[in-house]
CSV table of C-alpha atoms and ligand atoms in Angstrom, one decimal:
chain,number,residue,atom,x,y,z
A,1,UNK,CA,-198.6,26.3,1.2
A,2,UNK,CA,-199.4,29.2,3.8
A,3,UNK,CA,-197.0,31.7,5.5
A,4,UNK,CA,-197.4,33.6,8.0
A,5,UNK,CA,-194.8,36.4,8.7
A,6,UNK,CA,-195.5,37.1,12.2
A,7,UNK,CA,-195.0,40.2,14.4
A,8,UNK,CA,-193.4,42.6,11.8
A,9,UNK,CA,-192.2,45.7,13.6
A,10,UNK,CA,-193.6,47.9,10.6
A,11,UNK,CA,-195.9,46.9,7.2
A,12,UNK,CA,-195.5,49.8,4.9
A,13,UNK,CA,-198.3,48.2,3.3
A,14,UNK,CA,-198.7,50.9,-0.2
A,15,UNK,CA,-202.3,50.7,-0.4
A,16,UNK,CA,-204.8,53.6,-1.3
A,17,UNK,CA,-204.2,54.8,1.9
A,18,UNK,CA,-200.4,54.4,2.2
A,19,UNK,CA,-201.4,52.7,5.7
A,20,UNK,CA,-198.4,51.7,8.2
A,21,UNK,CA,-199.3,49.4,10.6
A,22,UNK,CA,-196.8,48.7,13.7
A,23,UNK,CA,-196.3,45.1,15.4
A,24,UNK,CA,-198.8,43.5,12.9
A,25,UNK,CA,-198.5,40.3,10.4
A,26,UNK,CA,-199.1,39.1,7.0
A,27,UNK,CA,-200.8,35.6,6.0
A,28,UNK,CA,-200.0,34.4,2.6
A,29,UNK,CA,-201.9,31.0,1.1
A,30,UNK,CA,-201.4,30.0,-2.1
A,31,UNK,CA,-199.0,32.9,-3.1
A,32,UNK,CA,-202.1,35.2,-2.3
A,33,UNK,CA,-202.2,37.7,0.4
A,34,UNK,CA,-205.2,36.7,2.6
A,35,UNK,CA,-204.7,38.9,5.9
A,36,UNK,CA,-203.0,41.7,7.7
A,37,UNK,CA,-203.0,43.1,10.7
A,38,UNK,CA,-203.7,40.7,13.9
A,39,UNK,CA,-203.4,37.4,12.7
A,40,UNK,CA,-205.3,34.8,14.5
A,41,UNK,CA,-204.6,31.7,12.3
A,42,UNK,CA,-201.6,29.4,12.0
A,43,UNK,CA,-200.2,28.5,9.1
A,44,UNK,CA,-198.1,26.3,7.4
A,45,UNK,CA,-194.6,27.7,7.7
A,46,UNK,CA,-194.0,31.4,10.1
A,47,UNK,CA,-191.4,33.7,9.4
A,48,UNK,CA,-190.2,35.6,12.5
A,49,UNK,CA,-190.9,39.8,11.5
A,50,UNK,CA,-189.5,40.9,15.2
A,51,UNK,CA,-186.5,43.8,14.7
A,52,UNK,CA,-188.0,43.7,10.5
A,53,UNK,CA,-190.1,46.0,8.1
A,54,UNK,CA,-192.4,44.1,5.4
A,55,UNK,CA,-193.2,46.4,2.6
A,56,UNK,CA,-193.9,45.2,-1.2
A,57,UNK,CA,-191.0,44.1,-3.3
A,58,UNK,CA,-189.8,46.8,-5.4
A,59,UNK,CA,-190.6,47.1,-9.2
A,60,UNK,CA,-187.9,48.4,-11.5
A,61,UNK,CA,-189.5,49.2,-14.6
A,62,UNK,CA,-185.9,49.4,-17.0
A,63,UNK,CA,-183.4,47.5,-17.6
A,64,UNK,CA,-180.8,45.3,-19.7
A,65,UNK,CA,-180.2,42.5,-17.4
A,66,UNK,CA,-177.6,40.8,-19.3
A,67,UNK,CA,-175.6,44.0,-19.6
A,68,UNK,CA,-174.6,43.1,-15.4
A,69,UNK,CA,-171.4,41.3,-17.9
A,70,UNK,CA,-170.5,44.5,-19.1
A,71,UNK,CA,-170.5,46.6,-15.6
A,72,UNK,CA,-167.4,48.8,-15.0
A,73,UNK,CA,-165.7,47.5,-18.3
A,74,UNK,CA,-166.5,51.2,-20.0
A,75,UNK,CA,-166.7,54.4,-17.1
A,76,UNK,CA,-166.6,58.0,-17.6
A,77,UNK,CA,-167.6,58.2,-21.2
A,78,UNK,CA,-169.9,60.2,-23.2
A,79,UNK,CA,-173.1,58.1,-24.6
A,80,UNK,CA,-172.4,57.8,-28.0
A,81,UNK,CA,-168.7,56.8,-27.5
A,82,UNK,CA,-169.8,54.5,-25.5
A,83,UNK,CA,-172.2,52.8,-27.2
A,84,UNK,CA,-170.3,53.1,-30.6
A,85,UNK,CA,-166.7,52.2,-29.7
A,86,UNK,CA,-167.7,50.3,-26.6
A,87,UNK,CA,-170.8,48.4,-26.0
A,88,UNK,CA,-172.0,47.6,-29.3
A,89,UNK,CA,-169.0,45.7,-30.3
A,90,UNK,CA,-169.0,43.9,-27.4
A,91,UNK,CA,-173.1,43.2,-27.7
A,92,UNK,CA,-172.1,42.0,-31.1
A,93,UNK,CA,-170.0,39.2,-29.2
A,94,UNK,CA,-173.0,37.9,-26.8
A,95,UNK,CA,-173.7,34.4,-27.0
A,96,UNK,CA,-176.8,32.6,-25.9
A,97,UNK,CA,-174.6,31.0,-22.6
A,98,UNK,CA,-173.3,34.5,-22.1
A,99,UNK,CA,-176.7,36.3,-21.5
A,100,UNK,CA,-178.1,33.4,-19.4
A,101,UNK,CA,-175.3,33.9,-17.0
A,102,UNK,CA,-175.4,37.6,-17.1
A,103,UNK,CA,-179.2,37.6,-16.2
A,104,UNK,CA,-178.5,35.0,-13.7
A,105,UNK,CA,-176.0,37.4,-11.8
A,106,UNK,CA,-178.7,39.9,-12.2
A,107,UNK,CA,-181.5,37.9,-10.9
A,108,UNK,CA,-179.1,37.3,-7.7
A,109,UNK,CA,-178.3,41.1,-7.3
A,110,UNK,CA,-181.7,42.0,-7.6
A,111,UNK,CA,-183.7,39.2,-5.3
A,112,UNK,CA,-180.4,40.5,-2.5
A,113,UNK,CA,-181.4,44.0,-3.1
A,114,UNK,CA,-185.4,43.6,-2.5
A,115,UNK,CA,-186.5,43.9,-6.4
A,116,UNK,CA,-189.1,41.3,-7.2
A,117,UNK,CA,-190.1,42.7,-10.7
A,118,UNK,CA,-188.5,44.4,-13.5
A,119,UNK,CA,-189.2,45.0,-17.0
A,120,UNK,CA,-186.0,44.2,-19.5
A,121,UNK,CA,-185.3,44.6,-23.1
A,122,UNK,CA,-181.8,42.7,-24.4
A,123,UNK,CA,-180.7,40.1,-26.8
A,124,UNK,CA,-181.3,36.4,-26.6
A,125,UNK,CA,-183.9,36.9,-24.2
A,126,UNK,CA,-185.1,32.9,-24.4
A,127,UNK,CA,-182.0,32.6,-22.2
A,128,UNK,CA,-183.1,35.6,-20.1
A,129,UNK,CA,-186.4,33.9,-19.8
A,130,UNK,CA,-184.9,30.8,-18.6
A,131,UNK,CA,-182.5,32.4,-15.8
A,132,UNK,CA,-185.8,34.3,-14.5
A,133,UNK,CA,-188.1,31.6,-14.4
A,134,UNK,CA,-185.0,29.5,-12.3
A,135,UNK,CA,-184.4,32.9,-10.4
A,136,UNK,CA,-188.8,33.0,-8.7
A,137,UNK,CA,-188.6,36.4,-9.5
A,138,UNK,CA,-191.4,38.1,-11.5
A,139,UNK,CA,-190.5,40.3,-15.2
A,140,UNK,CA,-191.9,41.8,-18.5
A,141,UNK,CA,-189.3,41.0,-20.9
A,142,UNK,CA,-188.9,42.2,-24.8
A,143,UNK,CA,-186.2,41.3,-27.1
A,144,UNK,CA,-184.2,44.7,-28.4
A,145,UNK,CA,-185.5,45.5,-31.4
A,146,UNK,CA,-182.7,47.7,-33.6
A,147,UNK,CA,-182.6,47.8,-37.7
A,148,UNK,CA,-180.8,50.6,-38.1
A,149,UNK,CA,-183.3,51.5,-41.1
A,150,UNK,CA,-182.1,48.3,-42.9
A,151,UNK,CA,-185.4,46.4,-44.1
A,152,UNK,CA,-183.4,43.4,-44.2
A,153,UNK,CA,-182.1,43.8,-40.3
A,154,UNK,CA,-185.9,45.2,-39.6
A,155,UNK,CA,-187.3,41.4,-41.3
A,156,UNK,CA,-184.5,39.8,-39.3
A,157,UNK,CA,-185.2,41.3,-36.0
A,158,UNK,CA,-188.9,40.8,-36.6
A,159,UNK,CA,-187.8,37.0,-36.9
A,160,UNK,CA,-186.2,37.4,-33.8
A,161,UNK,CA,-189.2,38.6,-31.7
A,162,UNK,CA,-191.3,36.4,-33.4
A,163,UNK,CA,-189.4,33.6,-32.4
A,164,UNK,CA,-189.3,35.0,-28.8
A,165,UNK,CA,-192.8,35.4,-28.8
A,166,UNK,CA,-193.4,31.7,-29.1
A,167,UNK,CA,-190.6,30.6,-26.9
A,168,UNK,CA,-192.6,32.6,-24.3
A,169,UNK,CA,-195.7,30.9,-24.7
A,170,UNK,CA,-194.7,27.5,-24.9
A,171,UNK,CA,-192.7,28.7,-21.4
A,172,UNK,CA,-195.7,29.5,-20.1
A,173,UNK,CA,-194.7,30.8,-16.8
A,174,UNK,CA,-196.7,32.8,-14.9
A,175,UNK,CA,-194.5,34.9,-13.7
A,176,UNK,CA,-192.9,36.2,-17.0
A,177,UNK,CA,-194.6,38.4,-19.4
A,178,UNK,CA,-194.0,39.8,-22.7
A,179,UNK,CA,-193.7,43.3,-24.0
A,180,UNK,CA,-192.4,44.7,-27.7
A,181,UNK,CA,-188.8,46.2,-27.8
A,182,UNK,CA,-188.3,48.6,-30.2
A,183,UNK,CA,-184.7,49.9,-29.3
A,184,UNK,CA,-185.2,53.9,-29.4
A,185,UNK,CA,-186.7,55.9,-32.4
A,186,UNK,CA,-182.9,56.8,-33.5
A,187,UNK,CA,-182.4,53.3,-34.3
A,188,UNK,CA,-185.8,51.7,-36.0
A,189,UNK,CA,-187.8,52.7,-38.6
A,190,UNK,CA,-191.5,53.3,-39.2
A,191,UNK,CA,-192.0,50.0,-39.9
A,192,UNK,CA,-190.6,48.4,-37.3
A,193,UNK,CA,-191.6,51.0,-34.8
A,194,UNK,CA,-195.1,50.2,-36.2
A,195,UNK,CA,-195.0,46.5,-36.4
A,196,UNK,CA,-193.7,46.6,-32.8
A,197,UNK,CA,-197.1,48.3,-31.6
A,198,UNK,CA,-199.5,46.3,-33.8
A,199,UNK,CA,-197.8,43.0,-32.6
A,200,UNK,CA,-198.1,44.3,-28.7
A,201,UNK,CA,-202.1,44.9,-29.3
A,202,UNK,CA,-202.4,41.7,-30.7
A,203,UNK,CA,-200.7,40.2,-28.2
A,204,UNK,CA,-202.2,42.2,-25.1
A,205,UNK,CA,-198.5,43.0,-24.3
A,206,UNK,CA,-196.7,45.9,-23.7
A,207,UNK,CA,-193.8,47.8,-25.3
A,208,UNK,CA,-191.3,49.6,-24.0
A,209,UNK,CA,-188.6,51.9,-26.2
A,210,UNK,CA,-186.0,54.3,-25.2
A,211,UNK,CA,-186.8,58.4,-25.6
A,212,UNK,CA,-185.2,61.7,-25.2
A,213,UNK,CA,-182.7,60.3,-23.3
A,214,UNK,CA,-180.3,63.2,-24.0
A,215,UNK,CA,-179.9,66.4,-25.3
A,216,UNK,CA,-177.6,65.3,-28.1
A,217,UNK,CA,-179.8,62.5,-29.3
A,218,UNK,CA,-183.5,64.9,-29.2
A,219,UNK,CA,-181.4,67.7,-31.2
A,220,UNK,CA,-179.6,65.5,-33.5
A,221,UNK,CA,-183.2,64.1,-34.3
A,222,UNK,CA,-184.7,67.4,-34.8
A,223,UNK,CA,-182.2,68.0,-37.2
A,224,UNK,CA,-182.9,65.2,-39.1
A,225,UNK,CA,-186.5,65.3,-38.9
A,226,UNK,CA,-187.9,68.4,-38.7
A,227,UNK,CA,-189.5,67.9,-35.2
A,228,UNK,CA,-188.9,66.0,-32.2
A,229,UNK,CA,-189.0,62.5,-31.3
A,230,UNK,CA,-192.2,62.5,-29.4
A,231,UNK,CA,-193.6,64.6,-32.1
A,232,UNK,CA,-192.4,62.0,-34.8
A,233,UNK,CA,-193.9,58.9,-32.8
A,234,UNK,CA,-197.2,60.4,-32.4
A,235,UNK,CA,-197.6,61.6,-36.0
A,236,UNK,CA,-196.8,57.8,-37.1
A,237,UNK,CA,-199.0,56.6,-34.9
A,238,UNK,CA,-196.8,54.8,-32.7
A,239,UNK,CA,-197.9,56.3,-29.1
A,240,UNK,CA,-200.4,54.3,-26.8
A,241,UNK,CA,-201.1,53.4,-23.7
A,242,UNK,CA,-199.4,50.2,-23.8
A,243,UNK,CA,-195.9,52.2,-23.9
A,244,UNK,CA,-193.7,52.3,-21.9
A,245,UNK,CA,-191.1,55.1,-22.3
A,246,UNK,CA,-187.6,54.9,-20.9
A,247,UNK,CA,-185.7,57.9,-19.6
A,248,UNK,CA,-187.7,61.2,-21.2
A,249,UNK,CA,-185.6,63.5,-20.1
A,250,UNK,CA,-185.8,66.0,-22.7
A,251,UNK,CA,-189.2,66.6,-23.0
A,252,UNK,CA,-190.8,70.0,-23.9
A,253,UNK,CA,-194.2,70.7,-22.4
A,254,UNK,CA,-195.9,70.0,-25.8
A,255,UNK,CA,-194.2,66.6,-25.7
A,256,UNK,CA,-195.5,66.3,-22.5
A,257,UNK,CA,-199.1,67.0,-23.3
A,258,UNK,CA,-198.1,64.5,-26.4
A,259,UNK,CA,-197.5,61.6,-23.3
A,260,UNK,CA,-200.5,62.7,-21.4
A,261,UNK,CA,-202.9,62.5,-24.5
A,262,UNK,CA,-201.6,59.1,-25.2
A,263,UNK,CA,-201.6,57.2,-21.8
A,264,UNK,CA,-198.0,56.4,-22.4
A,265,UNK,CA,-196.2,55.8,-19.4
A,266,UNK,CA,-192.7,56.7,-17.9
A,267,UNK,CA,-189.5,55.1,-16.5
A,268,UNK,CA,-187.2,57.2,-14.6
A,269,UNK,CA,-183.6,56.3,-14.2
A,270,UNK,CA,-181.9,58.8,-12.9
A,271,UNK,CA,-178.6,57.1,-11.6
A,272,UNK,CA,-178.2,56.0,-15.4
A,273,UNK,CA,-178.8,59.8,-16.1
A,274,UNK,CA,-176.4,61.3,-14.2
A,275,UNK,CA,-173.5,59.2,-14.8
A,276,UNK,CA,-174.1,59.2,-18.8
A,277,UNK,CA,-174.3,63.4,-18.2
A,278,UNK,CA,-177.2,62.9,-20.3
A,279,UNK,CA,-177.6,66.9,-19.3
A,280,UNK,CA,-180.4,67.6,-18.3
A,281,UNK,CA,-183.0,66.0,-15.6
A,282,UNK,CA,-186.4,64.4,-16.2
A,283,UNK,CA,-189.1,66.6,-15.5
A,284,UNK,CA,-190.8,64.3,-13.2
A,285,UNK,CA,-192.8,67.3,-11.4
A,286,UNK,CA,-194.7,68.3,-14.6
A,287,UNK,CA,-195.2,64.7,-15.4
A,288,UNK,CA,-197.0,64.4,-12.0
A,289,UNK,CA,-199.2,67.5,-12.9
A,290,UNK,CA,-200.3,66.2,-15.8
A,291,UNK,CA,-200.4,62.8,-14.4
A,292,UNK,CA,-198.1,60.5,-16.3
A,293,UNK,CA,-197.6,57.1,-15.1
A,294,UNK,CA,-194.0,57.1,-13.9
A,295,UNK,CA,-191.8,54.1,-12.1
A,296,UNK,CA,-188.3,54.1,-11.5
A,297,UNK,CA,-185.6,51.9,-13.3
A,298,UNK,CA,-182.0,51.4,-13.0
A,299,UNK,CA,-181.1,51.0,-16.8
A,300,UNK,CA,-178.6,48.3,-17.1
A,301,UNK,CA,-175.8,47.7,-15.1
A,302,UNK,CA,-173.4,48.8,-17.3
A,303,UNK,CA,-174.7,52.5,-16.9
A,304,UNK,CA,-175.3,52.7,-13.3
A,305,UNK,CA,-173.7,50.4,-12.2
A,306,UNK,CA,-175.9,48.2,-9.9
A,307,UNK,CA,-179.4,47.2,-10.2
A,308,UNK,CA,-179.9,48.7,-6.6
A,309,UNK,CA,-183.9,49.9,-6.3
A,310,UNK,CA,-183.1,51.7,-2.8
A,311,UNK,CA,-180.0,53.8,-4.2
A,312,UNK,CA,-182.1,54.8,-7.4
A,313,UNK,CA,-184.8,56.2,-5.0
A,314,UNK,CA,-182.7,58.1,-2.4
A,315,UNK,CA,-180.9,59.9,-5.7
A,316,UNK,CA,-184.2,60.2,-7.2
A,317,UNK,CA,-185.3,62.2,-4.0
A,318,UNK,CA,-182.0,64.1,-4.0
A,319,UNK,CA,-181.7,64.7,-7.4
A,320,UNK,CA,-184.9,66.8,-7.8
A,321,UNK,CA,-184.8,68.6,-4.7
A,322,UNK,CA,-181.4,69.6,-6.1
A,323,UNK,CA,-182.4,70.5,-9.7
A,324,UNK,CA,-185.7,72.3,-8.6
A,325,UNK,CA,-184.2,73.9,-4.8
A,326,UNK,CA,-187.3,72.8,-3.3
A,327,UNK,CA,-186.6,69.9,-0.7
A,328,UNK,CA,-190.6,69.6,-0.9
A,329,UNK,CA,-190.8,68.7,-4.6
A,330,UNK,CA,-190.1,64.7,-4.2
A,331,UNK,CA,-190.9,63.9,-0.6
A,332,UNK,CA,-189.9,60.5,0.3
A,333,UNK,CA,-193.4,58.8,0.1
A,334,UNK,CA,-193.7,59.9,-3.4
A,335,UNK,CA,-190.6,57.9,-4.2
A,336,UNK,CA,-191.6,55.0,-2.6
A,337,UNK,CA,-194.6,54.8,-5.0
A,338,UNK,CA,-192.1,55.4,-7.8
A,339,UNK,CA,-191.0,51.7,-6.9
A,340,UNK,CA,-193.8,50.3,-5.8
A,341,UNK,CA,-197.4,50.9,-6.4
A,342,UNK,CA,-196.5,53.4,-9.0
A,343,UNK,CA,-194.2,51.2,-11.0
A,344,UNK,CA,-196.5,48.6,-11.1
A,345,UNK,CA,-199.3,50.8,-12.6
A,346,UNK,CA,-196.3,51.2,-15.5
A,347,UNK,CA,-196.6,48.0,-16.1
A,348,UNK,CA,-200.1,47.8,-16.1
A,349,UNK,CA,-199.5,44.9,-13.2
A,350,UNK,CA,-201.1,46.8,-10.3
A,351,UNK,CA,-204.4,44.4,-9.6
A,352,UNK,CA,-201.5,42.0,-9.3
A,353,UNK,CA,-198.4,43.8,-7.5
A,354,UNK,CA,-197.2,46.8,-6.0
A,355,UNK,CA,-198.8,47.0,-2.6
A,356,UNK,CA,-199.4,44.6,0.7
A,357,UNK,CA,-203.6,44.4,0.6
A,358,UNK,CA,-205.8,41.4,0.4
A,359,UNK,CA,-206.1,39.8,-2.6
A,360,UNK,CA,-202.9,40.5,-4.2
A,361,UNK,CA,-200.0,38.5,-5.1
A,362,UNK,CA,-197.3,38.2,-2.1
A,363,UNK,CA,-194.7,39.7,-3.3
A,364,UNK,CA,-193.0,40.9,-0.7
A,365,UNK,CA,-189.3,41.9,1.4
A,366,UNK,CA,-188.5,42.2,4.6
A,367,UNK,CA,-185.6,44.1,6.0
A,368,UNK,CA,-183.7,44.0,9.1
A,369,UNK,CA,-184.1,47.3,11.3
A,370,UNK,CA,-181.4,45.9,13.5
A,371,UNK,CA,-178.4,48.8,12.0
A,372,UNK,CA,-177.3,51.7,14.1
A,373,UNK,CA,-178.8,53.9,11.1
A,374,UNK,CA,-182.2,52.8,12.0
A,375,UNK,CA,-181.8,53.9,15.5
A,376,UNK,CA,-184.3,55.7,16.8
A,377,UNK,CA,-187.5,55.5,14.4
A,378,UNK,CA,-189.6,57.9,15.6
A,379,UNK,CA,-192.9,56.4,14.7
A,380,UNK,CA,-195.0,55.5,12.2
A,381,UNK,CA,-194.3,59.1,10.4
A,382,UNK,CA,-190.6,58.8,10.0
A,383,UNK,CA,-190.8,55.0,8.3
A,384,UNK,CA,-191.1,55.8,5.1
A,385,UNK,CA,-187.7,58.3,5.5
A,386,UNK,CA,-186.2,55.6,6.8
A,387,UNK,CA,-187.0,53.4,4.0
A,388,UNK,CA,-185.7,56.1,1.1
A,389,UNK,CA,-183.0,58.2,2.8
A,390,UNK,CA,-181.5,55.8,5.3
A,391,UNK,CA,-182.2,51.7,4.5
A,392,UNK,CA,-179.6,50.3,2.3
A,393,UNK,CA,-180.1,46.8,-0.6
A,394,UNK,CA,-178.1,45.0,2.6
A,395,UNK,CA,-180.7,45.2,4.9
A,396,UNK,CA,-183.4,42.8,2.8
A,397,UNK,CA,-183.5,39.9,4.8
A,398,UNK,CA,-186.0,38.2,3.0
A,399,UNK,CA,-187.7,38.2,-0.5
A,400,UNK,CA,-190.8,36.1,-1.5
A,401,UNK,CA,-192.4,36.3,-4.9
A,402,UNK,CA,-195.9,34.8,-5.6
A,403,UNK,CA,-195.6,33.6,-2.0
A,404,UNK,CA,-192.0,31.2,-2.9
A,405,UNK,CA,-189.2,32.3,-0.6
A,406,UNK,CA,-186.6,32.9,-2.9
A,407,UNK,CA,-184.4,34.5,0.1
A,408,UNK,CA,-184.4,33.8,3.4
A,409,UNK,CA,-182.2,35.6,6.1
A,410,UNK,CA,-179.8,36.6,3.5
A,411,UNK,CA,-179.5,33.1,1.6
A,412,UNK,CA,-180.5,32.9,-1.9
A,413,UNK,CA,-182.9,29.7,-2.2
A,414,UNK,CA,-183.4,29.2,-5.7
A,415,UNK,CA,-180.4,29.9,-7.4
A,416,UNK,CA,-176.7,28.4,-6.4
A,417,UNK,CA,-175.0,31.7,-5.5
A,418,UNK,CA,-171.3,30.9,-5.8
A,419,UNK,CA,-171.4,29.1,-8.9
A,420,UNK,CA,-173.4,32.2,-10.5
A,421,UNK,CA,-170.5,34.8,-9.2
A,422,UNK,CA,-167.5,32.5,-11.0
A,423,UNK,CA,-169.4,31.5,-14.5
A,424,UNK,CA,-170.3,35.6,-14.7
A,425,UNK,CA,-167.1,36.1,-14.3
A,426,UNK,CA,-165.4,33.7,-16.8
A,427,UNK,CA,-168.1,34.5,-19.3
A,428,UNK,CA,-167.2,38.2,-19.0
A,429,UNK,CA,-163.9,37.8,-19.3
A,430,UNK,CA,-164.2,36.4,-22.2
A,431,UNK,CA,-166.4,38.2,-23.9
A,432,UNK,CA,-164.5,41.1,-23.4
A,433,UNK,CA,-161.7,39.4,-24.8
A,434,UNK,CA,-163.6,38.0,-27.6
A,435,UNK,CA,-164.4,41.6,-28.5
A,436,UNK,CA,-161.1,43.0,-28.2
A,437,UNK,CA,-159.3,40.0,-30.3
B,1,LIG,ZN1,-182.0,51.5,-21.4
């Protein structure tokens, strides 16, 4: 089927040239971007882009989709309380129905709030797998990987991703593909740290871990080891390009040159930073210097607590123009990038993704300018402010993945909407009060 989105007021297109075109249209066919600009040609269905901006669906490159159960049950606590008093005994109580629910309430958020990829680690991720392939949307899911430094857990959760591993490829959906979890290198071993690597090489897939998340967790580690964690993971052997590394907020410059060296990549969530306190902010600036790949993520719901792509970028902006005092030292387009074009490099998916050109996938939003806060644009300068300081998740009108309309002037297509919101619910409610019992 084609699509033609016709007379967009703006394109913020992402590509090489970061090109905004005014009054211009997009022609999908067969999922695939074909044209831009003037289009001559009909096509099978139009979408109306009068009083709208088309710009590439965002990519949030970390998160626990699931964990959209566990939002606001826990507020205002330090990490490790709250993952030792709070959300690991109520992960302990996740069932199979509960996580399909939980990612299908995430799914929903996400396709309402213009995010058309994201890459996930969590439990029971067959179910996961299942909501996303109902959902149209696009992901790179692992399954968590923690063993504590138990070899039996470590053989059980090997099982585990094994097991996922082949439920993904008998799936065989385009749209979903695999990376290694390995929680965080506080709670695997060598082994499974290392297995988690070899497995992802073999499997041309990616992995993705936790690191340096806060100060607590890189000193405590020290302690124990004698150096720190991104010194630990390169002397085992465990950094490569096919990592992706979550949070790295306390980095020291030699642990930065560590990254650098390896090709390992970055995602930055720095609502999820801020409301943990995890004391310190990521030093994105340095990582640009020495050119790390780095995307933006929300972390899971339960730390931030939305899955909202346009509020992580305006606090990215403001957050670093705070920490450094230098308004210049995030400028809006640079964020943009984080969640687009950038975040797909992350995830090595940017042949694919990430920008409105020819060739690529349509994977795509479009937003209604019609808000008093978009009022007046003052050309083609000011869009991309618009998009990161003023446009808000509401204002996604539309969201195609792979050139499916999976939202269409507000209304979720592919999932049933109502009957997600009361089984997320329910199942919340009682896991929570399977937990507590
Ligand atoms: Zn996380």
């Amino acid at each position: 089927m084609s699509i033609l989105i016709k007379d967009c007021d703006w394109i913020v297109t992402e590509n090489a040239t970061r090109d905004v075109l005014q009054h211009a249209s997009v022609l999908i066919d067969h999922g695939e971007i074909v044209e831009i600009g003037e289009v001559k040609r009909g096509a099978d269905r139009v979408i109306e882009g009068a009083g709208k901006l088309l710009m590439p669906g965002l990519i949030n490159c970390h998160t626990h989709l699931s964990m959209t159960l566990l939002r606001g049950y826990a507020d205002d606590m330090v990490l490790q309380d709250w993952l030792t008093t709070k959300i690991w005994p109520l992960e302990s109580m996740l069932t199979s129905q509960a996580c399909y629910y939980g990612a299908l309430l995430g799914c929903l958020e996400m396709i309402k709030s213009g995010t058309t990829t994201f890459m996930d680690m969590y439990f029971f991720m067959e179910d996961v797998a299942r909501a996303v392939k109902e959902s149209g949307l696009r992901a790179v899911l692992s399954y968590g990987m923690i063993d504590l430094f138990e070899p039996e857990r470590g053989k059980r959760e090997i099982e585990k991703t094994n097991g996922f591993i082949g439920f993904l490829k008998a799936m065989n959906c385009p749209r979903i593909t695999l990376a290694l979890g390995p929680h965080a290198p506080y709670t695997c071993s060598e082994e499974t740290l290392l297995w988690a690597k070899e497995t992802a090489e073999r499997e041309h897939a990616l992995v993705q871990t936790h690191l340096a998340e806060t100060r607590q967790e890189q000193a405590r580690f020290q302690r124990e080891k004698g150096m720190k964690e991104t010194e630990y993971l390169h002397k085992i052997g465990f950094l490569s390009a096919n990592l992706v590394a979550a949070h790295c907020v306390w980095l020291s410059s030699d642990e930065l040159k560590i990254l650098k060296e390896t090709g390992v990549s970055v995602a930055h969530c720095p609502v999820s930073n801020m409301k943990l306190a995890s004391g310190g902010v990521a030093p994105l600036p340095e990582m640009f210097e020495q050119q790390i790949p780095v995307g933006l993520g929300t972390d899971g719901a339960s730390s931030n607590n939305t899955l909202d792509m346009f509020e992580t970028m305006k606090i990215c902006a403001l957050l670093h123009k705070l920490h450094r005092w230098d308004p210049t030292v995030m400028p809006a387009q640079r964020c943009l990038d984080l969640a687009t074009i950038e975040a797909a490099r992350v995830l090595k998916l940017d042949q694919k993704i990430g920008s409105i050109e020819p060739g690529k996938q349509a994977d795509l939003i479009l937003l209604n300018m019609r808000s008093p806060y978009f009022v007046p644009i003052h050309g083609k300068d000011t869009v991309i402010s618009d998009l990161v300081y003023t446009a808000r998740s509401s204002n996604v009108n539309t969201t195609i993945v792979d050139g499916k309309i999976l939202m269409h002037e507000g209304k979720v297509l592919t999932l049933d909407e109502d009957g997600i919101l009361k089984k997320a619910q329910s199942e919340a409610l009682k896991l929570i009060s399977r937990a507590e019992a």
